[in-house]
XYZ file of C-alpha atoms in Angstrom:
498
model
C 0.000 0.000 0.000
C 1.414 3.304 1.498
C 2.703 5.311 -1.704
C -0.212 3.847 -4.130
C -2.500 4.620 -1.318
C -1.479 7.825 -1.689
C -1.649 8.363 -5.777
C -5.344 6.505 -5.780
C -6.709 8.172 -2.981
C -5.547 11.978 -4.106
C -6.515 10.490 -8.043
C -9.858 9.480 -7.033
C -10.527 12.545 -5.340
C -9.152 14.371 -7.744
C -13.002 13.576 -9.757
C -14.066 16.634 -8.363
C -11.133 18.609 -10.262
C -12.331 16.879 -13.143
C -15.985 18.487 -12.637
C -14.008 21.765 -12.266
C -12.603 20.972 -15.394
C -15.659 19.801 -17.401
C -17.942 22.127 -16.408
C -15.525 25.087 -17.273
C -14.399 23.692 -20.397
C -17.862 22.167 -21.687
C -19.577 25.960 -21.908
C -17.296 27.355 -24.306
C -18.519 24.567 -26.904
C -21.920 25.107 -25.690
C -22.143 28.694 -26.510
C -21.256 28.496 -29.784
C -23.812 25.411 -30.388
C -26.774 26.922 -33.083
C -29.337 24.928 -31.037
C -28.492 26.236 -27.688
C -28.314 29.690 -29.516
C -31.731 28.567 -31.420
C -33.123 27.775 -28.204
C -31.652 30.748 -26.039
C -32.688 33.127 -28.679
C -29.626 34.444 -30.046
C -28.361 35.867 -26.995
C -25.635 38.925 -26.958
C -22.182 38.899 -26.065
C -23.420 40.629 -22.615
C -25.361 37.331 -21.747
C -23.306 35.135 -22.940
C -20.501 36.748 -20.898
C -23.404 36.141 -17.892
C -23.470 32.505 -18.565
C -19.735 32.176 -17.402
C -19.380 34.829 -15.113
C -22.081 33.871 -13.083
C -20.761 30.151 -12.517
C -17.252 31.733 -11.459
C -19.422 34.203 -9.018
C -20.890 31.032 -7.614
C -17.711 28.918 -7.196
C -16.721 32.644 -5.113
C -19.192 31.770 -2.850
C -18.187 27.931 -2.813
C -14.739 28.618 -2.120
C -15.254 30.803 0.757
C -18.205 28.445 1.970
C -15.988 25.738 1.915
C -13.779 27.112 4.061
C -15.952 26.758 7.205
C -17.027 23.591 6.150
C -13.445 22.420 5.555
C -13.051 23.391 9.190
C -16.487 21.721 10.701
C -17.169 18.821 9.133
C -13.668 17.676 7.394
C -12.190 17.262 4.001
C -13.880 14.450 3.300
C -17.815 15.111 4.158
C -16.765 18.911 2.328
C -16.126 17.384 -0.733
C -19.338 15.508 -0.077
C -21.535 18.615 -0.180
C -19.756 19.864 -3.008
C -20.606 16.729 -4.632
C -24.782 17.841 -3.894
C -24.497 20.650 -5.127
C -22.912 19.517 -8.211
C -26.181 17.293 -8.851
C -28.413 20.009 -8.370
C -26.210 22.099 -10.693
C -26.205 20.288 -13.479
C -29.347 18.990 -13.346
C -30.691 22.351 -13.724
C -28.616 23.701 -16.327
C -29.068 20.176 -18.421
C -32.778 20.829 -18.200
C -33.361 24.077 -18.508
C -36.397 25.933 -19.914
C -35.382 29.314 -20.056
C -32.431 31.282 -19.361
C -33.103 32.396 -16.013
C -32.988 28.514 -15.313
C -29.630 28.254 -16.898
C -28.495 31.098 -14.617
C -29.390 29.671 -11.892
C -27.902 26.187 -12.720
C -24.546 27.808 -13.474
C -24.336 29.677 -10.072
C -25.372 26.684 -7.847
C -22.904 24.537 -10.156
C -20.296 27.002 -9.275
C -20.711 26.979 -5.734
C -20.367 22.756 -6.083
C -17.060 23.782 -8.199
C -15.925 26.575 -5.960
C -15.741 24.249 -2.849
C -14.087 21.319 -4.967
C -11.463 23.615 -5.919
C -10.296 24.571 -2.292
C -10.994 21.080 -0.883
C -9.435 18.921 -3.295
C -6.105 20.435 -3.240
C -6.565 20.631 0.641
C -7.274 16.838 0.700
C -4.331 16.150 -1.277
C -1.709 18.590 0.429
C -2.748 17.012 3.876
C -1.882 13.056 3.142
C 1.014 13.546 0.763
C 4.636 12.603 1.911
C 7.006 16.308 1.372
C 8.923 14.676 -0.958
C 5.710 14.228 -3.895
C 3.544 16.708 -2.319
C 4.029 18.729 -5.959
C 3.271 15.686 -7.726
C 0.290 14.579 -5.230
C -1.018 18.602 -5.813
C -0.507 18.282 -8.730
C -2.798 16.255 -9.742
C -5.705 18.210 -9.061
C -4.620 20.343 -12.236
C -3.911 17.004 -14.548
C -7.501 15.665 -13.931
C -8.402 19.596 -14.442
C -7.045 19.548 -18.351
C -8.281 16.068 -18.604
C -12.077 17.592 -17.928
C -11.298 19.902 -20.115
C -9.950 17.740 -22.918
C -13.752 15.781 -21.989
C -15.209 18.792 -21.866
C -13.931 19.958 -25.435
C -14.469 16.495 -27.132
C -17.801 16.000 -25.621
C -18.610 19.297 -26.968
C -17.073 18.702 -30.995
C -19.067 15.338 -30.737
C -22.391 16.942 -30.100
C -22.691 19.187 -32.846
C -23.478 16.864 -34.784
C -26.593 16.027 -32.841
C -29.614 17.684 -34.545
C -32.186 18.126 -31.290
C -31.789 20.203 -28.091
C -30.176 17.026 -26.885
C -26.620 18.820 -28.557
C -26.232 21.058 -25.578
C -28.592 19.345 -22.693
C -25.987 15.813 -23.108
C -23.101 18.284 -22.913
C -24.534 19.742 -20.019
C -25.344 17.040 -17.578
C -22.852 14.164 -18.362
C -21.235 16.658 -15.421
C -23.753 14.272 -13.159
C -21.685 11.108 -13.779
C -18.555 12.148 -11.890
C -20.582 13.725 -9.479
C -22.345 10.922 -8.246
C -18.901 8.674 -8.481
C -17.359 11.288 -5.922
C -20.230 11.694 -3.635
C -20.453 7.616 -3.163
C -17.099 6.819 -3.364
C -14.390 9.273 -1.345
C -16.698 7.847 1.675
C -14.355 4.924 1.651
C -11.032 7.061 1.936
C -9.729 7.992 4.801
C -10.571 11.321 6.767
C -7.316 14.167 6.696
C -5.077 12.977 9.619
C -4.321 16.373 10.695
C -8.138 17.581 10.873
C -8.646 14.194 13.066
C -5.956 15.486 14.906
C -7.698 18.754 15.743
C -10.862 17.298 16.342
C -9.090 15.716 19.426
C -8.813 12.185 17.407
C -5.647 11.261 17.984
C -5.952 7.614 17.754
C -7.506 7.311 14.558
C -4.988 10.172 13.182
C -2.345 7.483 14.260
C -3.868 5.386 12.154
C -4.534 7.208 9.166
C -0.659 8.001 9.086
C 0.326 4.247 9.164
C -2.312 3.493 6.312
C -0.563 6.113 3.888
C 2.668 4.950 4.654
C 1.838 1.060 4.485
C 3.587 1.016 7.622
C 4.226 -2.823 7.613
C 8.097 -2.948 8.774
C 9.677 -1.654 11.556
C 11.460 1.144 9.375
C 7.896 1.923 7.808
C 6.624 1.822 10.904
C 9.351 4.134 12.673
C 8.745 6.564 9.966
C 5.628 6.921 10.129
C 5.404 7.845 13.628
C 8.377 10.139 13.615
C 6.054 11.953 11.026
C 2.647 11.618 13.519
C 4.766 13.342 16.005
C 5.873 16.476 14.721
C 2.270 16.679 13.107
C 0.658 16.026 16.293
C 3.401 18.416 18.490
C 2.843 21.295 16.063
C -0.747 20.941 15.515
C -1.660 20.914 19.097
C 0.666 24.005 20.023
C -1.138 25.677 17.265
C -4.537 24.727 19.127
C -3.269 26.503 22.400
C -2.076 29.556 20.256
C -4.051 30.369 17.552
C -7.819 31.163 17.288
C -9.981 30.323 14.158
C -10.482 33.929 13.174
C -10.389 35.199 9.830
C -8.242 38.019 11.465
C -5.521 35.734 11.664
C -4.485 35.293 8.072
C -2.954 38.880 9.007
C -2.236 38.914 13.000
C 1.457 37.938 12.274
C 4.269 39.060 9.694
C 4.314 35.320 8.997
C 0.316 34.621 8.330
C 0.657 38.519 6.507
C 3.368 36.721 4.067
C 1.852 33.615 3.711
C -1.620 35.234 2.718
C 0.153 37.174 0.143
C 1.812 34.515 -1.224
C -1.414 32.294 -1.396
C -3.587 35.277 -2.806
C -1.056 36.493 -5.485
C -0.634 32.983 -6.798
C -4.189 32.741 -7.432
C -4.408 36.260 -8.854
C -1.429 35.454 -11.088
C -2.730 32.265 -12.354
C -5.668 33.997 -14.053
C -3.498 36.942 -14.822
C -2.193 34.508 -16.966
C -4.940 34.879 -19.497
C -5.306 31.007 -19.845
C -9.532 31.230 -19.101
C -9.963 33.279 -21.567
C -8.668 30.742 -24.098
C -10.219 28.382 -22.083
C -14.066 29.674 -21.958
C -13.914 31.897 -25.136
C -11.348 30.032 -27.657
C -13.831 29.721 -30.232
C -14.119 33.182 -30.636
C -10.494 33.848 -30.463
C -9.990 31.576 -33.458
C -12.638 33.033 -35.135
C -11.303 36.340 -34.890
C -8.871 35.050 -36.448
C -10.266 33.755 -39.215
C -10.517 30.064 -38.706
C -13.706 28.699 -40.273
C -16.749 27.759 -38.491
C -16.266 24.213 -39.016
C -12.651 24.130 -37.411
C -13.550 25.889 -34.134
C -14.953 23.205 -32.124
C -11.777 20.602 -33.599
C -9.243 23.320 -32.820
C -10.533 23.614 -29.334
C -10.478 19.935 -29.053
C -6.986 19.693 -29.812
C -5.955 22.823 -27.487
C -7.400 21.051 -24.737
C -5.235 18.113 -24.964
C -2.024 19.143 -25.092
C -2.065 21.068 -21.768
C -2.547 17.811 -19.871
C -0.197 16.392 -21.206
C 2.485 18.486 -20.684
C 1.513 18.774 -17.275
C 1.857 14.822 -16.973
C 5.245 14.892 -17.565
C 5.803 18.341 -15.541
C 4.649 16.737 -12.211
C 6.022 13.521 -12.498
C 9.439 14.406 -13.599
C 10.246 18.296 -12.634
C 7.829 19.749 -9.981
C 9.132 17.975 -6.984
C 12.945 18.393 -8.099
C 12.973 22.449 -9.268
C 10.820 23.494 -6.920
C 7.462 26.211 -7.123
C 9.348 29.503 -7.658
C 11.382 28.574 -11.229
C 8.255 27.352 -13.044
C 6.293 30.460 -11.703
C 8.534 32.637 -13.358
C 9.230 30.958 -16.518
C 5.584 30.844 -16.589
C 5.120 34.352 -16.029
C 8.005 35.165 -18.590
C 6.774 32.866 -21.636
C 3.138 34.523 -20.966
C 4.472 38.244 -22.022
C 6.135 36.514 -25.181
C 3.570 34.474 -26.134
C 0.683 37.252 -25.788
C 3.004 40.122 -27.495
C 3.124 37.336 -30.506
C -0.289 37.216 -30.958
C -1.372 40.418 -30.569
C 1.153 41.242 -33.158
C -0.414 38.819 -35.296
C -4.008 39.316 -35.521
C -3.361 43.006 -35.965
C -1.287 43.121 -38.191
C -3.375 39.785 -40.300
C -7.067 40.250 -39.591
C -9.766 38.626 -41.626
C -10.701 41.124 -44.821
C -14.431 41.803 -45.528
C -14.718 38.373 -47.613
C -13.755 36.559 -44.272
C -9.967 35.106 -45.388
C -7.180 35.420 -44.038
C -3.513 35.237 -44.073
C -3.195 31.144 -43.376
C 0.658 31.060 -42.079
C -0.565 34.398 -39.585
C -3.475 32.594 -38.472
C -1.519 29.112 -37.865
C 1.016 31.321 -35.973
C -1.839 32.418 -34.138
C -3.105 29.135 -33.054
C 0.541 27.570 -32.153
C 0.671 31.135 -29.772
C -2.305 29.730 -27.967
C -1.374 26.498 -27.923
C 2.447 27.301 -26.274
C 0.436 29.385 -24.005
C -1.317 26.076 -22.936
C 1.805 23.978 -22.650
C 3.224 26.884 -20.600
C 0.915 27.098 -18.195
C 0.832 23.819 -17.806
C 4.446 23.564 -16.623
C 3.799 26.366 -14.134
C 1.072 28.320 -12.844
C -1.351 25.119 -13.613
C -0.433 23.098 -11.072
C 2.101 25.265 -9.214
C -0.722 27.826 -8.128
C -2.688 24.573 -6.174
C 0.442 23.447 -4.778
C 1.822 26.826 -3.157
C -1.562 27.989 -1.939
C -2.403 25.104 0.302
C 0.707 24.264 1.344
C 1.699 27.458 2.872
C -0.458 27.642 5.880
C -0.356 26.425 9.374
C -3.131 23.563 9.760
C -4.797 25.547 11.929
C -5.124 28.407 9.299
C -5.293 26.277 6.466
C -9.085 25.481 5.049
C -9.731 28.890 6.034
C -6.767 30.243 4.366
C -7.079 28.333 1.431
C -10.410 29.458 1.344
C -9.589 33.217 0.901
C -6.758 32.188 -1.746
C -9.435 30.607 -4.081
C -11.695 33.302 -3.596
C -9.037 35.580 -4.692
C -8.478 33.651 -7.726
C -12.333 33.559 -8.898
C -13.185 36.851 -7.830
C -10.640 37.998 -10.176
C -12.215 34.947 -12.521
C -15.577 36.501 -12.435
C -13.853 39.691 -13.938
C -12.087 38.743 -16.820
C -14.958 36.222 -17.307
C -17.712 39.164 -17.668
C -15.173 41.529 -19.499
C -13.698 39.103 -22.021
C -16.416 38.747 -24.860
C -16.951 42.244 -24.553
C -13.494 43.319 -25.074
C -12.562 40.685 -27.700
C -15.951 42.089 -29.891
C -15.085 45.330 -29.860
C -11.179 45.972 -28.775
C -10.092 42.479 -30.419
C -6.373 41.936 -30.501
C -5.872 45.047 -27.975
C -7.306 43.297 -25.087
C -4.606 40.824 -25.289
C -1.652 43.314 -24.198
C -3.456 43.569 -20.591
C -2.165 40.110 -20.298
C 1.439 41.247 -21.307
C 1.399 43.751 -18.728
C -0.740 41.995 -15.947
C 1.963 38.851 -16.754
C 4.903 40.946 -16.883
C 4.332 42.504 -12.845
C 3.367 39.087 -11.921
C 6.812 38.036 -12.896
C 8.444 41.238 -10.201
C 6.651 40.351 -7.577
C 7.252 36.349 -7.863
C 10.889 36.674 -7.820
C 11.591 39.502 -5.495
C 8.573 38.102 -2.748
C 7.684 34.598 -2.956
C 9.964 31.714 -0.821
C 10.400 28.558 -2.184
C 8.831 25.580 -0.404
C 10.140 22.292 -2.336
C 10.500 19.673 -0.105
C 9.707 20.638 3.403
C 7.187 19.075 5.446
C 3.707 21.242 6.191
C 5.178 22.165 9.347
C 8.444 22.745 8.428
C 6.455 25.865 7.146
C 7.061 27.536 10.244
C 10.824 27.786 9.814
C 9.947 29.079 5.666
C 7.966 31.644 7.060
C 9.442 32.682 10.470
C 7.198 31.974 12.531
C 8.242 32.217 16.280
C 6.509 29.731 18.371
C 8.628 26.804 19.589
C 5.940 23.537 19.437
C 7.836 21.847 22.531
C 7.667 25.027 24.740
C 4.073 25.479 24.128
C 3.131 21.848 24.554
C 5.344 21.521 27.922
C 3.496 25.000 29.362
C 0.297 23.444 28.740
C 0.962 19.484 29.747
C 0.323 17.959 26.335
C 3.624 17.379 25.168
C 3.869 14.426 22.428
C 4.948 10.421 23.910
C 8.279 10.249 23.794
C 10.223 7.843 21.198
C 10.376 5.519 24.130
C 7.229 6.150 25.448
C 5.790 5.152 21.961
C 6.769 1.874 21.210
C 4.848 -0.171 22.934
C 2.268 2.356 21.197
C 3.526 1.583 17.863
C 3.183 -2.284 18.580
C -0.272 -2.132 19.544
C -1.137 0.023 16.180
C 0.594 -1.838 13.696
C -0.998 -4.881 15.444
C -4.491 -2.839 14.942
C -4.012 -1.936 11.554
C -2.481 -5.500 10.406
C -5.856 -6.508 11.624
């Protein structure tokens, strides 16, 4: 067990990135669908710029929701509710009647997605070993691209459907993973260091030794030396910190570590990848790619970004740590943007609709690097950094505010980009090369690098300047001792043999 453990359980919960995914991928093939536009009645680039925006507001509220629940009833039950109101989501939108319907569907759906997108990453950061957390993190952002390569498929499959059922199939094959989730991360086990503030020390103990496969004496030593720093510094941070939203910022420490959380969010969509990502049909058509294409094009995109990340968190995340792929990322954004603004304004489509075909395939290889670069940075870096920064005390909550942070700045670009790309076109895209280019300043002159240390080695990243022993000692809950512990260790290993 121990290290597969690991990969299935953070995989498997990882479904609910996969909804996140889906659901924001499958609406920019939706839009462009004539019988959802048939059936919506032509609707503007105003509404249309509703459809998405609202879904981002709700996953706002889901993120910051999910915060308290994070902190009352677990990772596990959180994701759970999430699950719910994915169902009721997508069940809506699927069978909506009218737009207002729609709307509605798309905001409770984003509250589902808002509070998957904090929690999963949470989940994952919590029962990963230091030395793959980036890779367990990670994850969360491969099964991301791989509902978005769904998404995108699903979406240039049912075109050629000829009833409503073209958008209403795209729409609520989002219940299938939902249900999956809800049923099955009841059989993984709960966060060891949220049993361990919930006073449930035993079964904590016992979590620990399931992710390890704790079956030798090494294995078993291990996994106990790593129960009792989590145990020493969680309980000291139970006598000294409160659960107040106040104390993201009570400290120079929690100050730093909110900014670092926040800004990685923020950057991540200053990256411009949504907009490719909810309005890349229209992109390409401004570009002059044919109706026909748009939908295979898109299909295509959404592939390669996955992939690349694959190969990014398997082989380089965990070795070159968070801040060098930030600020290639950031970097290869201003390049890649300049390009293509240069190109569709110095090629656009004449009045007769063609274009200049090496311009516009220059074009579409622009996006597509974009894709692959964000892939190998600000993807799944951004997960990674934002919930592994924070005490455990401070964490759902903090990770809370972090996502927040990165849809409320979602919501924006989400309501402004159809707008802007109708009637500003290729000048909306050097926001990006000036939103990436001070995202790149403040990354390398303000944000620490974390690779490798345990979640409460964090203390010593940050400076924090409580001592776990002193605090533990001054209140008379100091950890066993090594000695104290083995006949401990004996009698768990014999439990969980059992």
């Amino acid at each position: 067990m121990g290290l597969w453990f690991n990969i299935f359980a953070a995989a498997f919960c990882s479904i609910g990135s996969f909804l996140f995914g889906y659901d924001s991928g499958i609406i920019s093939s939706v839009i462009t669908l004539d019988k959802f536009q048939e059936f919506f009645h032509n609707p503007n680039p105003s509404l249309i710029g509703a459809v998405v925006s609202t879904f981002t507001g709700g996953c706002f509220f889901g993120a910051a929701a999910g915060g308290y629940w994070n902190d009352k009833f677990g990772r596990k039950r959180t994701i759970q509710i999430g699950c719910l109101f994915a169902l009721w989501g997508c069940a809506m939108q699927a069978g909506a009647n009218n737009f207002t319907t729609l709307i509605i569907g798309r905001i409770v759906g984003g509250i589902a997605i808002g509070c998957l997108s904090m929690t999963v990453p949470l989940y994952n950061t919590e029962i990963a070993p230091p030395k793959i957390r980036g890779f367990i993190v990670g994850l969360s952002q491969q099964m991301i691209g791989v509902g978005f390569i769904t998404a995108n498929w699903v979406g240039y499959g049912c075109q050629f459907i000829e009833t409503n059922a073209k958008w209403r199939l795209a729409l609520g094959l989002q219940l299938v993973p939902a249900f999956l989730l809800l049923v099955g991360i009841h059989f993984l086990p709960f966060s060891p260091r949220w049993l361990l503030e919930q006073g449930r020390d035993t079964e904590a103990r016992e979590v620990v030794h399931l992710l390890y496969g704790a079956r030798t004496p090494e294995v078993i030593e291990a996994a106990e030396r790593e129960y009792a720093e989590m145990h020493d510094n969680i309980k000291a941070e139970l006598h000294t910190r409160s659960r107040r939203l106040s104390d993201l910022w009570a400290t120079p420490a929690n100050i730093r570590r909110t900014l670092v959380a926040c800004g990685v969010q923020v950057f991540t969509q200053f990256t411009g990848i949504n907009v490719i990502n909810y309005f890349g049909p229209q992109m390409y058509k401004n570009m002059g790619l044919s109706a026909g294409k748009l939908l295979l094009v898109q299909g295509i995109y959404g592939g390669i970004g996955p992939i690349a990340n694959f190969f990014f968190i398997t082989l380089a995340l965990d070795r070159v740590g968070r801040k060098k792929p930030l600020l290639f990322g950031a970097a290869s954004m201003v390049v890649t943007f300049s390009i293509l603004s240069a190109l569709v304004a110095s090629f656009p489509p004449n009045a007769e609709g063609a274009t200049n075909q090496a311009a516009m395939r220059a074009g579409i290889a622009m996006i597509f690097l974009t894709s692959i670069t964000f892939s190998v940075s600000f993807g799944p870096v951004s997960w990674v950094l934002a919930s592994e920064v924070f005490p455990t005390r401070l964490r759902s909550i903090g990770t809370s505010v972090a996502t927040c942070s990165n849809w409320g700045t979602n919501v924006m670009i989400s309501e402004v980009s159809p707008i802007a790309m109708t009637n500003i076109g290729w000048k909306y895209y050097l926001m990006f090369v000036c939103l990436n280019a001070l995202s790149f300043v403040i990354i390398a002159l303000f944000f620490p690098e974390t690779k490798g240390k345990s979640l409460e080695e964090m203390a010593v990243v940050f400076g924090d300047q409580i001592d776990a022993g002193d605090v533990l000692a001054k209140h008379g809950d100091a950890h066993l001792t090594h000695a104290d512990t083995s006949s401990e260790n004996e009698k768990g290993s014999s439990k969980l043999s059992a």
